[in-house]
PDB file of C-alpha atoms and ligand atoms in Angstrom:
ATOM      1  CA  UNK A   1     -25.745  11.962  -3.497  1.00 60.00           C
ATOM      2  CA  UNK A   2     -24.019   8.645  -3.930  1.00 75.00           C
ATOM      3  CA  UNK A   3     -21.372   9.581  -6.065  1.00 78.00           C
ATOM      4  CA  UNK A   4     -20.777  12.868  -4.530  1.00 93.00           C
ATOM      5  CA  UNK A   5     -19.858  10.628  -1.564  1.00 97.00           C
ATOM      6  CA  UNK A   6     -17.118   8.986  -3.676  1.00 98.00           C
ATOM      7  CA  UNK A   7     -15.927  12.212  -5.798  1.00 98.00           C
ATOM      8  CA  UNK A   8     -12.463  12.922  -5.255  1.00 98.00           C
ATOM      9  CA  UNK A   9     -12.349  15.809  -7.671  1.00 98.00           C
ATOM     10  CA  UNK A  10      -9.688  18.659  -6.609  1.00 97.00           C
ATOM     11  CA  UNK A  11      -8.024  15.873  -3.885  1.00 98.00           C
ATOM     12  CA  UNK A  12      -4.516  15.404  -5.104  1.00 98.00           C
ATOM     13  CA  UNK A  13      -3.155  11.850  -4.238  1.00 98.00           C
ATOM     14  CA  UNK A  14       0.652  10.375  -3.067  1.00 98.00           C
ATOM     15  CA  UNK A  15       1.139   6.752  -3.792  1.00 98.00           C
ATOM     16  CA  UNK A  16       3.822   5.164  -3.348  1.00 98.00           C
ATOM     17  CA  UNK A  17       4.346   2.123  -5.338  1.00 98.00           C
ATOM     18  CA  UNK A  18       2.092   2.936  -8.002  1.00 97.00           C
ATOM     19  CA  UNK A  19       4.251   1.816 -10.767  1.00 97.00           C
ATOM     20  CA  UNK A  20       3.779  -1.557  -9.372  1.00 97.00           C
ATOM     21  CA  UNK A  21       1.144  -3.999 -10.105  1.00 97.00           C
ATOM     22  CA  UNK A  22      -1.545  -3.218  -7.170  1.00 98.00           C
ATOM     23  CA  UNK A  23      -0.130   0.242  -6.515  1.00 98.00           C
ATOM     24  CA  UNK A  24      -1.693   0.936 -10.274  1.00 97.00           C
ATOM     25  CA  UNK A  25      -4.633  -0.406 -10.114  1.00 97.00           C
ATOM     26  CA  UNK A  26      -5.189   1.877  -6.718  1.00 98.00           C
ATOM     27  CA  UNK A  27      -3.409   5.293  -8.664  1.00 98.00           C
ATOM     28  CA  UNK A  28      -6.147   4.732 -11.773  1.00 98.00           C
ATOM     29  CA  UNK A  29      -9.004   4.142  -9.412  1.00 98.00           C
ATOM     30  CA  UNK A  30      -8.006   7.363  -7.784  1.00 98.00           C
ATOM     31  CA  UNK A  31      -7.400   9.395 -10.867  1.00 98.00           C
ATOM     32  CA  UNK A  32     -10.899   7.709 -12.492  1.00 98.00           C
ATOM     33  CA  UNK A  33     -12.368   9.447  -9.242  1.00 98.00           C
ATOM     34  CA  UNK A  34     -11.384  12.845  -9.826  1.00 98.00           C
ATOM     35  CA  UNK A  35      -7.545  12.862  -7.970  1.00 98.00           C
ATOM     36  CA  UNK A  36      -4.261  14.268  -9.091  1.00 98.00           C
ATOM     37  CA  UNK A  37      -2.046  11.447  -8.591  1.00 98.00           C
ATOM     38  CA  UNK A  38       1.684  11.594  -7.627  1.00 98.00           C
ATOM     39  CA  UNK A  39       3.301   7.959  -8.373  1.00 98.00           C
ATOM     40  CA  UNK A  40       6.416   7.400  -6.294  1.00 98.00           C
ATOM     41  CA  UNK A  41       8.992   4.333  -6.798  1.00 98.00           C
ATOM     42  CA  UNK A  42      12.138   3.675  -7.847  1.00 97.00           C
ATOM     43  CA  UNK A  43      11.776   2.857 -11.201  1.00 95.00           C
ATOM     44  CA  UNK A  44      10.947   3.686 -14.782  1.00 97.00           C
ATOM     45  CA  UNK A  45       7.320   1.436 -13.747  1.00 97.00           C
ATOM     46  CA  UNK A  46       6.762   4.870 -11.756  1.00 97.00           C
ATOM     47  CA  UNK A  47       7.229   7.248 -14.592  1.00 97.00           C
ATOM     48  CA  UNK A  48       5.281   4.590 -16.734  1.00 97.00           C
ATOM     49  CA  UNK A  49       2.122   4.795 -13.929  1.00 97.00           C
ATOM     50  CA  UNK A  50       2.061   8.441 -14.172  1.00 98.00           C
ATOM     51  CA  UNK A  51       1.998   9.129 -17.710  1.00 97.00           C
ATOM     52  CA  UNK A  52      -1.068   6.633 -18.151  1.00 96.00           C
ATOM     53  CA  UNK A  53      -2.548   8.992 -15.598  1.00 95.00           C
ATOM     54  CA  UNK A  54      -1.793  12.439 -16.541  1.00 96.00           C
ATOM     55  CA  UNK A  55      -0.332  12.637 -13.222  1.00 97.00           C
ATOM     56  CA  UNK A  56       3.249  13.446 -12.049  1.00 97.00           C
ATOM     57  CA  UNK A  57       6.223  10.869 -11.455  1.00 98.00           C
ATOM     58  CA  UNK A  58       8.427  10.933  -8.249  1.00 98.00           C
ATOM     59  CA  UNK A  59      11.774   9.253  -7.795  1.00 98.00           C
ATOM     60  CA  UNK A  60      13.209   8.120  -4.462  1.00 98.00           C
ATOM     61  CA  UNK A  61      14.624   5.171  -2.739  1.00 98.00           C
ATOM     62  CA  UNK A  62      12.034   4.464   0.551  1.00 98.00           C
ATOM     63  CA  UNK A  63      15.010   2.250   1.952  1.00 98.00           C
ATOM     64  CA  UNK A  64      17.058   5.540   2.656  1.00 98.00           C
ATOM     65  CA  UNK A  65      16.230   7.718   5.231  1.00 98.00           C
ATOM     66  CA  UNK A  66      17.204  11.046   3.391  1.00 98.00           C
ATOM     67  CA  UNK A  67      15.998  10.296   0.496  1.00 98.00           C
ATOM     68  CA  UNK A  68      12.418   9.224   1.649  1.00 98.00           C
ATOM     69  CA  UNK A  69      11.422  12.811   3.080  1.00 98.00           C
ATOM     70  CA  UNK A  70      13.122  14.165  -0.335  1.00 98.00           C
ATOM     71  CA  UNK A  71      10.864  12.506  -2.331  1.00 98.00           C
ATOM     72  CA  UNK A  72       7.938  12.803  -0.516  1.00 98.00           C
ATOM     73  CA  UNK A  73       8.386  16.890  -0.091  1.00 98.00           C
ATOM     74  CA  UNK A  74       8.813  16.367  -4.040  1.00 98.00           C
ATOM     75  CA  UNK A  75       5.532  14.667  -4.302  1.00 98.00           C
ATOM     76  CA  UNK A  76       3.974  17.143  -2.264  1.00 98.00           C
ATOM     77  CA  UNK A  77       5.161  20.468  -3.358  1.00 98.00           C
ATOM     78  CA  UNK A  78       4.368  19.517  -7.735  1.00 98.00           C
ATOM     79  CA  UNK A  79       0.786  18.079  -5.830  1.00 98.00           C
ATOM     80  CA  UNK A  80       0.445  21.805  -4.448  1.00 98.00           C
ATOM     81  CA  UNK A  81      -0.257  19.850  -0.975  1.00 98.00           C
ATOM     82  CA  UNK A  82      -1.443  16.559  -0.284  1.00 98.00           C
ATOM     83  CA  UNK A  83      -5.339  15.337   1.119  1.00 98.00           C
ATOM     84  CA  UNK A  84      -4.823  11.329   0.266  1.00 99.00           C
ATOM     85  CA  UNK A  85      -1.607   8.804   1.116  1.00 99.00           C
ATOM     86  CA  UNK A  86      -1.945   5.181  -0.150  1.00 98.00           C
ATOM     87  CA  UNK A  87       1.240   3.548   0.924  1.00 98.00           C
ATOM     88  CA  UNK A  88       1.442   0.638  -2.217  1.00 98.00           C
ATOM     89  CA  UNK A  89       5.078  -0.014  -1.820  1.00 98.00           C
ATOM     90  CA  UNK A  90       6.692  -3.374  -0.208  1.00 98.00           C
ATOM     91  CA  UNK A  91       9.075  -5.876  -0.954  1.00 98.00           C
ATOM     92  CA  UNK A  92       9.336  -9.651   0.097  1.00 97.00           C
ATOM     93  CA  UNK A  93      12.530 -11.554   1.119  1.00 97.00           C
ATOM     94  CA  UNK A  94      11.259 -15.339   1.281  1.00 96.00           C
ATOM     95  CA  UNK A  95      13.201 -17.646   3.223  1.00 97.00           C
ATOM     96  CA  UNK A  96      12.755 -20.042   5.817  1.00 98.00           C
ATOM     97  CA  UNK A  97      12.868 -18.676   8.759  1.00 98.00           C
ATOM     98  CA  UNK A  98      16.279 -20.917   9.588  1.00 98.00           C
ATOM     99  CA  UNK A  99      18.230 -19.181   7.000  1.00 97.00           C
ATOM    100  CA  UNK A 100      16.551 -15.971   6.578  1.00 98.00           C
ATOM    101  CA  UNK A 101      19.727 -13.301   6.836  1.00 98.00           C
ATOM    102  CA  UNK A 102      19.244 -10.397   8.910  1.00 98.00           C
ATOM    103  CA  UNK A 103      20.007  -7.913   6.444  1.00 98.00           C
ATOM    104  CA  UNK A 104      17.382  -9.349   4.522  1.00 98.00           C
ATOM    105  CA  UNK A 105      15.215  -8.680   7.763  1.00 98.00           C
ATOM    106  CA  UNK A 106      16.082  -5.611   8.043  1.00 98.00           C
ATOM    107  CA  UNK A 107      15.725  -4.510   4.360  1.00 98.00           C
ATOM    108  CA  UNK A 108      11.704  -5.906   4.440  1.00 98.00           C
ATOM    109  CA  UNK A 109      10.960  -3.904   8.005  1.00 98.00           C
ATOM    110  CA  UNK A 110      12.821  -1.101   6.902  1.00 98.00           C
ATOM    111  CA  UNK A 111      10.884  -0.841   3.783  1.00 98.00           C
ATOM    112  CA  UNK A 112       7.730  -1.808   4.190  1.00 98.00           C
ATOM    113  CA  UNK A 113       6.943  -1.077   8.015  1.00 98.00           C
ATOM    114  CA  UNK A 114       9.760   1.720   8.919  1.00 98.00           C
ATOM    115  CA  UNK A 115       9.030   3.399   5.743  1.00 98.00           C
ATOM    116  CA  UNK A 116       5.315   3.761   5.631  1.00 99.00           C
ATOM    117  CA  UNK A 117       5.389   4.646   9.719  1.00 98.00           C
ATOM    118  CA  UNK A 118       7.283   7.701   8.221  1.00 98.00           C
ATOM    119  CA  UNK A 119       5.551   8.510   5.238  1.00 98.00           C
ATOM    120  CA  UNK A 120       2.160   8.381   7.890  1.00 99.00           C
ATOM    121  CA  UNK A 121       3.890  11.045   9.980  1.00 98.00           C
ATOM    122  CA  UNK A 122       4.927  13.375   6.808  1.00 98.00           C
ATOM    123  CA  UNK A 123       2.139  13.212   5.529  1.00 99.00           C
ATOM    124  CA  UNK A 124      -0.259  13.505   8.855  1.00 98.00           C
ATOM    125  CA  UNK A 125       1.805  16.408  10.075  1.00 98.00           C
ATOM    126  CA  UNK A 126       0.022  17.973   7.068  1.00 98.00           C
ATOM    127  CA  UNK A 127      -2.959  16.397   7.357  1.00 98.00           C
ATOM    128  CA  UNK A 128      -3.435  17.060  11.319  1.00 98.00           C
ATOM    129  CA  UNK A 129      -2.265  20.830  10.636  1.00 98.00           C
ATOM    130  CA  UNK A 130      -5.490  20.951   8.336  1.00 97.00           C
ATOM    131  CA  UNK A 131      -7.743  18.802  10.012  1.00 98.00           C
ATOM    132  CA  UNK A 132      -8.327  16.482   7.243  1.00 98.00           C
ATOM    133  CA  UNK A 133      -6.698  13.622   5.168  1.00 98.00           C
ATOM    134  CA  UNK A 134      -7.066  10.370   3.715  1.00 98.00           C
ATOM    135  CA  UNK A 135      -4.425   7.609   4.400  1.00 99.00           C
ATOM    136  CA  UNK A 136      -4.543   3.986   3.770  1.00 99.00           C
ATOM    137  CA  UNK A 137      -1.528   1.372   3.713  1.00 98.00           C
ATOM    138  CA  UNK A 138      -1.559  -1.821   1.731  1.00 98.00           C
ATOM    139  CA  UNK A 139      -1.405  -4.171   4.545  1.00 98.00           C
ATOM    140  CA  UNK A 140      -2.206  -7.847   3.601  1.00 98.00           C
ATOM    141  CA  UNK A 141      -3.887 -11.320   4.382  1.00 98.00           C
ATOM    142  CA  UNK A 142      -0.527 -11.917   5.911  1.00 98.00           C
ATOM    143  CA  UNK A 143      -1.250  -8.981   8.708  1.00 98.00           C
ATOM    144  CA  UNK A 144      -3.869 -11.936  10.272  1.00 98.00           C
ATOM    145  CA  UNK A 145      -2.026 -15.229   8.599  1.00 98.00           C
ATOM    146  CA  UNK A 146       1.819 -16.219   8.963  1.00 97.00           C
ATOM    147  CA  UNK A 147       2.247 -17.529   5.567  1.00 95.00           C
ATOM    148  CA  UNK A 148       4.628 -19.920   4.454  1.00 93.00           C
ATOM    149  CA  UNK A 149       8.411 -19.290   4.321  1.00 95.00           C
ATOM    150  CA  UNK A 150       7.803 -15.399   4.351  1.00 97.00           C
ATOM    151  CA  UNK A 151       8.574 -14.075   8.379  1.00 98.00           C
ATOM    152  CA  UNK A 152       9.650 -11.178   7.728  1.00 98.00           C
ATOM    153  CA  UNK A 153       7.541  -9.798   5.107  1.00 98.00           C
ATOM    154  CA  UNK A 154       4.705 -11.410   8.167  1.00 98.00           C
ATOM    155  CA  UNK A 155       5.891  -9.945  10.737  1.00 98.00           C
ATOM    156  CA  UNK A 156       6.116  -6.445   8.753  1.00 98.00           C
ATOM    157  CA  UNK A 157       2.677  -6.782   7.263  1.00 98.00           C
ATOM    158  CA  UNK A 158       1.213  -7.500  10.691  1.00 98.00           C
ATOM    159  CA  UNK A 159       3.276  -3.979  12.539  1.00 98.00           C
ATOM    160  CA  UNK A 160       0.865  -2.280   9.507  1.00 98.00           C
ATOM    161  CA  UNK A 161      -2.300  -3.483  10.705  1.00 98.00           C
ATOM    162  CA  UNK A 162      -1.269  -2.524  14.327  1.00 98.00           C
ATOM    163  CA  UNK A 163       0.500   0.385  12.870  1.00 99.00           C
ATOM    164  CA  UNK A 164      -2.813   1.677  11.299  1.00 99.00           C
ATOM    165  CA  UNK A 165      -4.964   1.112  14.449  1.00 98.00           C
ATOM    166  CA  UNK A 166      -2.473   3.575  16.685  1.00 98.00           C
ATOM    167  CA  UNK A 167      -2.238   6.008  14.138  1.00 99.00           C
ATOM    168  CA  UNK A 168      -5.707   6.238  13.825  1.00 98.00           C
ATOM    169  CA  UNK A 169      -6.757   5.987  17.978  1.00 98.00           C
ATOM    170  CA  UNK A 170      -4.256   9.414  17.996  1.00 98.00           C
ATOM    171  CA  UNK A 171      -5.396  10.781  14.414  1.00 98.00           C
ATOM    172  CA  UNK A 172      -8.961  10.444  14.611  1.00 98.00           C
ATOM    173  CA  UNK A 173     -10.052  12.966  16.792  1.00 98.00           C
ATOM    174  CA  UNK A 174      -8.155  15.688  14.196  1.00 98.00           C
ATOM    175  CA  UNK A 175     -10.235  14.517  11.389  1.00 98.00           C
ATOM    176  CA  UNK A 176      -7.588  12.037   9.902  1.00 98.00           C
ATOM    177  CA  UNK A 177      -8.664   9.037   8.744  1.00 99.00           C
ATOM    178  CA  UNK A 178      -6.202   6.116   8.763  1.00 99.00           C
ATOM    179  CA  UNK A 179      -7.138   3.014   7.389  1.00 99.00           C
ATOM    180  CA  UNK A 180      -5.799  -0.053   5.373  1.00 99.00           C
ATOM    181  CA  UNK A 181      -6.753  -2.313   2.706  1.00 98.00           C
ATOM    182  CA  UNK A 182      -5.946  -5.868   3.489  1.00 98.00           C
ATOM    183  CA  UNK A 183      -5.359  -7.190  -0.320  1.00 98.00           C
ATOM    184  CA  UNK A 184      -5.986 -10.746  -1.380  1.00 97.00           C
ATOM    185  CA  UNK A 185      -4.023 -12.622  -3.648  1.00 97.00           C
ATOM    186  CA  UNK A 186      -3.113 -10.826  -7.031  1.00 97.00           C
ATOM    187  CA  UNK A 187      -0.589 -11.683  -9.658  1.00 95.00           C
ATOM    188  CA  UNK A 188       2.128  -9.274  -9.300  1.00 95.00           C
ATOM    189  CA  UNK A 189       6.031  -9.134  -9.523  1.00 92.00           C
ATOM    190  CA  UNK A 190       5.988  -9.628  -5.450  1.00 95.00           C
ATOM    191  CA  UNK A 191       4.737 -13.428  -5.474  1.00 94.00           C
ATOM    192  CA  UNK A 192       5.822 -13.984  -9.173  1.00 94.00           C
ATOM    193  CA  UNK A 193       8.180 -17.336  -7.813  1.00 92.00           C
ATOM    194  CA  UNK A 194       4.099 -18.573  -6.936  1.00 93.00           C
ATOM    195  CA  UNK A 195       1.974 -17.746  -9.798  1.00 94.00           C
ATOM    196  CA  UNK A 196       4.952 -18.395 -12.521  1.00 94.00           C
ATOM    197  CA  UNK A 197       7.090 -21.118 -11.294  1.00 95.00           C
ATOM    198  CA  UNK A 198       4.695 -23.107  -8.906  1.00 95.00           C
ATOM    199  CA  UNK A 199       1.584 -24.416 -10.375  1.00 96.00           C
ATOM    200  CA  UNK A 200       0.909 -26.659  -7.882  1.00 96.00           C
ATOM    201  CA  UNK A 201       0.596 -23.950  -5.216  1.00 95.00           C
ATOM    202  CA  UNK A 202      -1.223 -21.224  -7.660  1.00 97.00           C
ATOM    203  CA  UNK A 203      -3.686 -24.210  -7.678  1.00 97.00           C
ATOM    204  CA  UNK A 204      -3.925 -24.797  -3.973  1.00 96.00           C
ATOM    205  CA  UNK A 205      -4.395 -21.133  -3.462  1.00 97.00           C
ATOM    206  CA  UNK A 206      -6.714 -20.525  -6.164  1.00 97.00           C
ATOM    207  CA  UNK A 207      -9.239 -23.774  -4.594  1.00 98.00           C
ATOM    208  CA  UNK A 208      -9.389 -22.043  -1.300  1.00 97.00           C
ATOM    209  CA  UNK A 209      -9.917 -19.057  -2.847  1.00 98.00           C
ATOM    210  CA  UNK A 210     -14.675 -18.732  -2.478  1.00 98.00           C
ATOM    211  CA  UNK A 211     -14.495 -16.644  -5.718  1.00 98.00           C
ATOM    212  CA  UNK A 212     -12.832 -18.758  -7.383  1.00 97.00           C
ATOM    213  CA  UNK A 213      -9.836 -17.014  -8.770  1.00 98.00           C
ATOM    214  CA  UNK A 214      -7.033 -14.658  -8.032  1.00 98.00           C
ATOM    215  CA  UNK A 215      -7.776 -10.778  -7.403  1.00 96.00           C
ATOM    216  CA  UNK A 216      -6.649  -8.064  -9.867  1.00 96.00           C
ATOM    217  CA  UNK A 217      -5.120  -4.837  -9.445  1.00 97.00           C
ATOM    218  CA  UNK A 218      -8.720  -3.402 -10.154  1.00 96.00           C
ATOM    219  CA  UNK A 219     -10.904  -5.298  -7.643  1.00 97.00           C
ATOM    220  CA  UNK A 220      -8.484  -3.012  -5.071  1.00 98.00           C
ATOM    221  CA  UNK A 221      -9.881   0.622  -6.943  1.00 98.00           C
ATOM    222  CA  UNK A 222     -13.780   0.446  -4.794  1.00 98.00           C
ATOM    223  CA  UNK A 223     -12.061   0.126  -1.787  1.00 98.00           C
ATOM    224  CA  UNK A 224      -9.203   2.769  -2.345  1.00 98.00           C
ATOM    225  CA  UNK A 225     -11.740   5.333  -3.626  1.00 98.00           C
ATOM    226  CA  UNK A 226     -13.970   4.574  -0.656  1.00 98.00           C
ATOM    227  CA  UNK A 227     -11.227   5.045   2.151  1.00 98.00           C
ATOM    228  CA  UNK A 228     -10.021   8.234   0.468  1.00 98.00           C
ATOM    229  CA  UNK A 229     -13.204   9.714   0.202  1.00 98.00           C
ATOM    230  CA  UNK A 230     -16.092  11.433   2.569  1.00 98.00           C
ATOM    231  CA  UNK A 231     -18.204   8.084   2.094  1.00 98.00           C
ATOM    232  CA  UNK A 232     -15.632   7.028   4.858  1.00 98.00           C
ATOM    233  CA  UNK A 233     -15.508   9.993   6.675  1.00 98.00           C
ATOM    234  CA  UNK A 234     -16.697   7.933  10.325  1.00 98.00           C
ATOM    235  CA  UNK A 235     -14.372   4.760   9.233  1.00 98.00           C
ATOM    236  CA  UNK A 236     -11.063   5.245  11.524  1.00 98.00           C
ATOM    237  CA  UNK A 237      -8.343   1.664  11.694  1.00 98.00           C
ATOM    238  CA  UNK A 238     -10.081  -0.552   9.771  1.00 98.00           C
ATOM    239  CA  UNK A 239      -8.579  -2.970   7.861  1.00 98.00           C
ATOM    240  CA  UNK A 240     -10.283  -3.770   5.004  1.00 98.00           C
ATOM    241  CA  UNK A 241     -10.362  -7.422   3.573  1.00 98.00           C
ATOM    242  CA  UNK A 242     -10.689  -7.150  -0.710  1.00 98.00           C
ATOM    243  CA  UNK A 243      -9.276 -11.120  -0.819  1.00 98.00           C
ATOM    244  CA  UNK A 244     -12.365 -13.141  -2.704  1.00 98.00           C
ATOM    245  CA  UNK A 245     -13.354 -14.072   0.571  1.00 98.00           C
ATOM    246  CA  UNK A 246      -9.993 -15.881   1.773  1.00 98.00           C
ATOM    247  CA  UNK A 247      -9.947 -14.675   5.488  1.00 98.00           C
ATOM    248  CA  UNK A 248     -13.455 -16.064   5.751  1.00 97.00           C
ATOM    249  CA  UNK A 249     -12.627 -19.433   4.836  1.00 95.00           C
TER     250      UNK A 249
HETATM  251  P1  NAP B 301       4.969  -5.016  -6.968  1.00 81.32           P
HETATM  252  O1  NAP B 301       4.298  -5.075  -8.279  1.00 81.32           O
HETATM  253  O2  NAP B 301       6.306  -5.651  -6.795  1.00 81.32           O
HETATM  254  O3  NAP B 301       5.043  -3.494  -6.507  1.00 81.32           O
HETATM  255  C1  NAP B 301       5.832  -3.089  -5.436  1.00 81.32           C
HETATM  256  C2  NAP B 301       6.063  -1.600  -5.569  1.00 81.32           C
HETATM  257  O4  NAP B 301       6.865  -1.184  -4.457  1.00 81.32           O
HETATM  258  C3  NAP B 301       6.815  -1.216  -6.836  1.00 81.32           C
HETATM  259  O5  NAP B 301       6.103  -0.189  -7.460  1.00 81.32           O
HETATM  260  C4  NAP B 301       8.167  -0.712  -6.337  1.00 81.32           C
HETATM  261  O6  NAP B 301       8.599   0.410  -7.069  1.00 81.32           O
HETATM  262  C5  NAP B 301       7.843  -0.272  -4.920  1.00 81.32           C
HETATM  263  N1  NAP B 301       9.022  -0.336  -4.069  1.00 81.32           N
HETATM  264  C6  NAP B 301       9.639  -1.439  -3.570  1.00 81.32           C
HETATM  265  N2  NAP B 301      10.723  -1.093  -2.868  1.00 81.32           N
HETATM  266  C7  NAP B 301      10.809   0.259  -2.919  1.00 81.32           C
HETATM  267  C8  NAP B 301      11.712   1.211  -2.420  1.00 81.32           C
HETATM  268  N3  NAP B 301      12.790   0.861  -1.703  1.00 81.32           N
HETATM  269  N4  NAP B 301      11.496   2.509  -2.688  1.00 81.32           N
HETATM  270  C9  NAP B 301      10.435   2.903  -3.431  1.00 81.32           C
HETATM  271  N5  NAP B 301       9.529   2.048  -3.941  1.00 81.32           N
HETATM  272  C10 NAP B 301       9.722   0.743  -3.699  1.00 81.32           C
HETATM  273  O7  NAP B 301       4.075  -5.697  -5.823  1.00 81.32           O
HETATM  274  P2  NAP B 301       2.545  -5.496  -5.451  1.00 81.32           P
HETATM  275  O8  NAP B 301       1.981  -6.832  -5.304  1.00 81.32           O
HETATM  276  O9  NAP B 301       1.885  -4.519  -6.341  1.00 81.32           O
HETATM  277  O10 NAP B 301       2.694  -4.883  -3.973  1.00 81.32           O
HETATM  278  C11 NAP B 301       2.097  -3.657  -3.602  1.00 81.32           C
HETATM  279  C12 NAP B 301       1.694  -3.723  -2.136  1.00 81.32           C
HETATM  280  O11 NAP B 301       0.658  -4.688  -1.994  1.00 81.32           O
HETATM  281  C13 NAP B 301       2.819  -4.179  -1.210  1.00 81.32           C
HETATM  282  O12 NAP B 301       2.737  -3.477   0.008  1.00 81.32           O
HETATM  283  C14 NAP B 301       2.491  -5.632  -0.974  1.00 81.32           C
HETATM  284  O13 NAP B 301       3.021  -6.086   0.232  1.00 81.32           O
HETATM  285  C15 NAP B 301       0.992  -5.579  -0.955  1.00 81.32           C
HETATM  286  N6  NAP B 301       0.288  -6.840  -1.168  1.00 81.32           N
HETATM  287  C16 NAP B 301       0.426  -7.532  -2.310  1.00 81.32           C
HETATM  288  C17 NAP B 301      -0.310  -8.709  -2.484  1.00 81.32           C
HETATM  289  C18 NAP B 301      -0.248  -9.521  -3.743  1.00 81.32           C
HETATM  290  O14 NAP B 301      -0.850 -10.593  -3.794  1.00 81.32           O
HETATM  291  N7  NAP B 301       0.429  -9.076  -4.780  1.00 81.32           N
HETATM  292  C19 NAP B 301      -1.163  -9.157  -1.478  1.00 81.32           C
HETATM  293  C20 NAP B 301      -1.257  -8.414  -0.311  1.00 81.32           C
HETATM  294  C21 NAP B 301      -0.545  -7.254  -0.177  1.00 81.32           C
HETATM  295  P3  NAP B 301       9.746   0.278  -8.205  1.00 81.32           P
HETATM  296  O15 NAP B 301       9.331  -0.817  -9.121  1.00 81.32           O
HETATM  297  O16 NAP B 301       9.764   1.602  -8.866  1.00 81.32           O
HETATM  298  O17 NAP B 301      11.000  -0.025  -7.453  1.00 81.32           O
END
């Protein structure tokens, strides 16, 4: 009975960003679980993801407007539909707050709040049509922390916590879930200037850190296969902590 809880055989899977480093981690716990997996990004790192999957690659730029809802109608029509959005994408501007330019601003809202706000509604017009679906955003430690010299990737990361919580007060009652997973610390391109060029800091982080070491994209697959799956069926805007046990601290 357990695993037929967490069996997402036949569920075919959007998510974006998983040519990246946690974005693939979440696509191969999916895919281990039974789901066709659509990788979207902007890169070659998506067709990369999907090919280790046996899944299908999608193209498109989620800073433009026109071309999100192209790729995502691409994702879903060579998915044959769509029962599971993780939204795995984001970018990070740092700066201090001082200096930070507001294009720079704008780029990190538009891409990693603006752009998953409509990806939610593609994909839950769908969904709520249906009366079922599985969405969960990557939100972060830094949706309940400020961070250091990062506002607007903050401020962004905070909108998706709050952003999950609506969608999921209006969603819930149509059988929608819509949750998020709040990742800890993992080595990835996005915080690259920490873990490679600041050992001082990696340190720091990795002390306060109660297990002891930084996350990888793997710890994030439990979590992902449990918030797109029936084991979660009654779970509606939470925002799940995978982080070692940083927020606790
Ligand atoms: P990453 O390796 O840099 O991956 C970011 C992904 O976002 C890439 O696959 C990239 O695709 C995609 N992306 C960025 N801009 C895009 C755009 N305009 N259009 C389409 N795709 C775009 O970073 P990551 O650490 O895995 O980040 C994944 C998610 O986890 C992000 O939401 C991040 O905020 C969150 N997160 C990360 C950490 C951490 O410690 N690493 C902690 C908490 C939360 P292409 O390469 O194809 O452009």
């Amino acid at each position: 009975m357990a695993a037929g809880l967490f069996d997402l055989t036949g569920r075919r899977a959007l998510v974006t960003g998983g040519g990246g480093g946690i974005g693939r981690g979440l696509a191969r716990g999916l895919a281990d679980a039974g789901a066709t997996v659509a990788v979207l990004g902007r890169s070659e790192r998506a067709d990369e993801a999907a090919a280790e999957l046996g899944g299908v690659a999608v193209r498109a730029d989620l800073a433009d407007r026109d071309d999100l809802p192209r790729g995502f109608d691409e994702a879903v029509e060579r998915l044959s539909g769509i029962d599971i959005l993780v939204t795995s994408h984001g970018i990070g501007r740092p700066a201090a707050a001082v200096d930070h330019e507001l294009a720079d601003w704008d780029e990190v809202v538009e891409v990693n709040l603006t752009a998953t706000f409509q990806l939610c509604r593609l994909a839950g017009r769908l969904m709520l049509e249906r009366g079922s679906g599985k969405i969960v955003n990557i939100a972060s430690l830094l949706s309940f922390q400020g961070g250091l010299g990062v506002s607007s990737y903050a401020a962004s990361k905070g909108a998706i916590a709050t952003l999950t919580m609506a969608l999921a007060n209006e969603w819930a009652p149509h059988g929608v879930n819509v949750n998020a997973i709040a990742p800890g610390y993992v080595k990835t391109a996005l915080n690259e200037r920490i873990w490679r060029h600041d050992p001082e800091r990696t340190a720091a982080i990795t002390a306060r850190i109660p297990a002891g070491r930084w996350g990888e994209p793997s710890d994030l697959a439990g979590a992902v296969v449990f918030l797109s799956s029936a084991a979660s069926d009654y779970v509606h805007g939470a925002i799940l902590a995978v982080d070692g046990g940083w927020l606790g601290r």
